[in-house]
Amino acid sequence: LRNVLEMAGLSPYADFCEQASNDTDKGRQRPDCIIRMPGGRELVVDSKLSLEDYLAATDQTDPAARRQKMAAHAARVRTHVQSLTRKEYWKDFSERVDFVAMFIPVESSYVAALEHDRDIFDFAAKNNVIIVTPATLLGLAKAVAYGWRQEQMAKNAEQAKRLGQDLYDRMARFTEYMGRVGNGLGNATKAYNEMVGSFESRVLPATRKLEELQFADPSKMVEEPKQIELAPRQLTLLDLPAGDPEKALAAPRPKSVK
């Protein structure tokens, strides 16, 4: 049973657990295996069916004795189905599916039971018991493993969505700060240039007259301040239509303005 589940891609303790004890109104139950399914559901697997009669039948050389043992084997399978129905593994646990998987480890033993009791599968299904063999359990377990991968992908997509939304909110706040800094630099540049203009038109002529009258120290001449001709670069790609990355990459970079 463990080999089949691991072959399907399920991991012990993470995706399934063995011999887990549960306390119920009927006493303590101990399923052979509980497979954890996506969405918090659980599937109980029982593997306690005895193959004693089947193995004894395979050793018989007398056809009549062989048929008798095979019939006893089929009856044992039906009896085990009834015992699993009475246990109601799912009754006290809302997260469990309302049927139990009865695992028969030998494919040929299940075929032999069907030869002597053709209605055994329908009988089990009506009693919330699904008979599985290694082949059918492998398919069921693979479906569960696929469901786990899909759920993980859905979780990753949801997390990526949240991260993307958070990143977009941060970018919006960041561009707001960039705009404030750019406006501050632009205003500072404008104020500086206005100050330079006032200095050239009002202050510098007076200092030049003092120099002409030789009141100024020749080694400490007043130099004309240079006007700042660069302005902060503006963000232009934000104005392009959304969803057009090729056009955004091909857009020319703006030059500094004077």
C-alpha positions in Angstrom: 0.0 0.0 0.0 2.8 2.4 0.9 4.7 1.5 -2.3 1.7 2.3 -4.5 1.1 5.7 -2.8 4.7 6.7 -3.1 4.8 5.5 -6.7 1.9 7.9 -7.4 4.0 10.8 -6.0 2.5 11.1 -2.5 4.7 11.6 0.5 4.4 9.9 3.9 3.3 12.1 6.7 2.7 15.0 4.3 0.2 13.5 1.9 -0.8 10.3 3.8 -0.4 8.8 7.2 -0.5 5.2 8.3 -2.1 3.7 11.4 -3.6 6.9 12.7 -5.8 6.5 15.8 -9.1 8.3 16.1 -11.4 8.4 19.1 -15.1 8.2 18.2 -18.4 7.4 19.9 -17.9 3.8 18.9 -14.4 3.7 20.4 -11.0 4.1 19.0 -10.6 3.5 15.3 -7.3 2.9 13.5 -7.5 3.0 9.7 -4.6 1.5 7.8 -4.0 4.7 5.9 -5.5 8.1 5.5 -4.8 10.0 2.3 -5.0 13.8 2.6 -6.8 15.3 -0.4 -6.8 18.9 -1.6 -9.4 21.1 0.1 -8.8 19.5 3.5 -10.7 16.3 2.6 -9.5 12.8 3.7 -9.8 9.4 2.2 -9.6 6.3 4.4 -7.9 3.2 3.0 -8.3 -0.2 4.6 -6.0 -3.1 3.7 -6.9 -5.7 6.4 -8.5 -8.2 4.0 -7.1 -11.7 4.6 -6.0 -13.6 1.5 -5.7 -16.9 3.5 -8.5 -18.7 1.5 -7.2 -17.4 -1.8 -3.6 -18.6 -1.1 -4.9 -21.9 0.0 -6.9 -22.3 -3.2 -3.8 -21.6 -5.3 -2.1 -24.5 -3.6 -4.9 -27.0 -4.2 -4.6 -29.6 -6.9 -8.1 -30.9 -6.5 -10.5 -28.7 -8.6 -13.4 -29.2 -6.2 -11.4 -28.2 -3.2 -10.0 -25.3 -5.2 -13.5 -24.0 -6.1 -14.5 -24.4 -2.5 -11.6 -22.2 -1.3 -12.2 -19.6 -3.9 -15.9 -19.4 -2.9 -14.8 -19.0 0.7 -12.4 -16.2 -0.4 -15.3 -14.4 -2.2 -17.5 -14.8 0.9 -14.6 -13.4 3.0 -14.4 -10.3 0.7 -18.1 -9.7 1.1 -17.9 -10.1 4.8 -15.1 -7.6 5.0 -17.1 -5.1 3.0 -19.9 -5.4 5.6 -17.5 -4.9 8.5 -16.1 -1.7 6.9 -19.6 -0.4 6.4 -20.4 -0.9 10.1 -17.2 1.0 11.1 -18.4 4.1 9.3 -14.9 5.7 9.3 -16.4 8.9 7.9 -19.3 9.4 10.3 -17.5 11.4 13.0 -15.3 13.3 10.7 -16.8 15.9 8.4 -13.7 16.4 6.4 -13.6 12.7 5.3 -15.3 11.5 2.1 -18.3 9.3 2.7 -16.7 6.0 1.5 -13.7 3.9 2.4 -11.3 2.4 -0.1 -10.8 -1.4 0.5 -7.4 -2.3 -0.8 -6.8 -5.8 -2.2 -3.0 -6.1 -2.8 -3.2 -8.9 -5.4 -5.1 -8.3 -8.6 -5.7 -11.9 -9.3 -7.3 -12.4 -5.9 -9.9 -9.8 -6.7 -10.6 -11.3 -10.1 -11.1 -14.7 -8.4 -13.6 -13.1 -6.0 -15.5 -11.7 -9.0 -15.7 -15.0 -10.7 -17.5 -16.4 -7.7 -19.5 -13.3 -6.7 -20.1 -11.0 -9.7 -22.1 -8.5 -7.7 -19.5 -7.9 -5.1 -18.3 -4.6 -6.5 -21.9 -3.2 -6.8 -22.6 -4.5 -3.3 -19.6 -2.8 -1.9 -20.4 0.5 -3.7 -23.9 0.6 -2.3 -22.4 0.2 1.2 -19.9 3.1 0.7 -17.0 0.9 0.1 -14.9 1.1 -3.1 -12.7 -1.9 -3.8 -9.3 -1.0 -5.2 -6.3 -3.0 -6.4 -2.8 -1.7 -6.9 -3.6 -0.6 -10.4 -6.8 1.3 -9.6 -5.4 2.7 -6.3 -2.4 4.0 -8.3 -4.7 5.9 -10.6 -6.7 7.3 -7.7 -3.5 8.3 -5.9 -2.1 10.0 -9.0 -5.3 12.0 -9.3 -4.9 13.1 -5.7 -1.2 14.0 -6.4 -2.3 16.0 -9.5 -4.9 17.8 -7.4 -2.2 18.7 -4.9 0.0 20.2 -7.7 -3.0 22.1 -9.0 -3.8 23.5 -5.5 -0.1 24.5 -5.0 -0.2 26.2 -8.4 -3.3 28.0 -7.4 -1.8 29.1 -4.1 1.4 30.3 -6.0 -0.8 32.2 -8.4 -2.7 33.9 -5.6 0.5 34.8 -3.8 1.9 36.2 -7.0 -1.2 38.2 -7.5 -0.9 39.7 -4.0 2.8 40.4 -4.5 2.0 42.1 -7.8 -0.7 44.2 -6.3 1.6 45.1 -3.4 4.4 46.0 -5.9 2.1 48.1 -8.0 0.9 50.0 -4.9 4.6 50.6 -3.9 5.5 51.8 -7.4 2.6 54.2 -7.3 3.8 55.6 -4.0 7.4 55.6 -5.3 6.5 57.6 -8.4 4.6 60.0 -6.2 7.8 60.6 -4.2 9.8 60.9 -7.4 7.4 63.6 -8.6 7.8 65.5 -5.4 11.6 65.4 -5.6 11.6 66.3 -9.2 9.3 69.3 -8.6 11.5 70.3 -5.7 14.6 70.2 -7.9 12.8 72.1 -10.6 11.7 74.8 -8.2 15.2 75.0 -6.7 16.7 75.4 -10.1 14.2 78.1 -11.0 14.9 79.9 -7.8 18.6 79.6 -8.3 18.4 81.0 -11.8 16.3 83.9 -10.7 18.8 84.6 -7.9 21.6 84.5 -10.6 19.6 87.0 -12.7 19.1 89.3 -9.8 22.7 89.1 -8.9 23.8 89.9 -12.5 21.4 92.8 -12.9 21.5 94.4 -9.4 24.5 93.3 -7.4 27.3 92.6 -10.0 27.2 96.0 -11.6 27.9 97.7 -8.2 30.8 95.3 -7.5 32.3 96.1 -10.9 32.2 99.8 -10.2 34.0 99.1 -6.9 36.6 97.2 -8.9 37.0 100.1 -11.3 37.5 102.5 -8.3 40.2 100.0 -7.0 38.4 99.4 -3.7 38.5 95.7 -4.2 41.3 93.3 -3.5 42.6 92.1 -7.0 43.2 88.6 -5.6 39.6 88.3 -4.5 37.6 89.2 -7.6 33.9 88.5 -7.6 33.2 85.7 -10.2 29.9 85.6 -12.1 27.9 82.5 -11.0 26.9 80.1 -13.7 23.3 79.5 -14.6 22.0 75.9 -14.2 20.8 74.8 -17.7 19.7 71.2 -16.8 16.2 70.4 -15.6 15.1 67.2 -13.8 14.2 64.4 -16.3 10.5 63.8 -16.7 9.0 60.3 -16.7 7.5 59.8 -20.1 6.9 56.0 -20.3 4.1 56.3 -17.8 2.2 58.2 -20.4 2.3 55.4 -22.9 -0.7 53.1 -23.4 -0.8 50.2 -21.0 0.0 46.7 -22.3 2.5 48.0 -25.0 5.9 47.0 -23.7 7.6 47.0 -27.1 6.6 50.6 -27.8 7.8 51.5 -24.3 11.2 49.9 -24.9 11.5 51.5 -28.3 10.5 55.0 -27.1 13.5 57.5 -27.3 14.8 58.8 -24.0 14.1 62.4 -23.5 17.0 64.9 -23.5 17.7 67.3 -20.7 16.1 70.6 -21.4 17.6 74.0 -20.9 
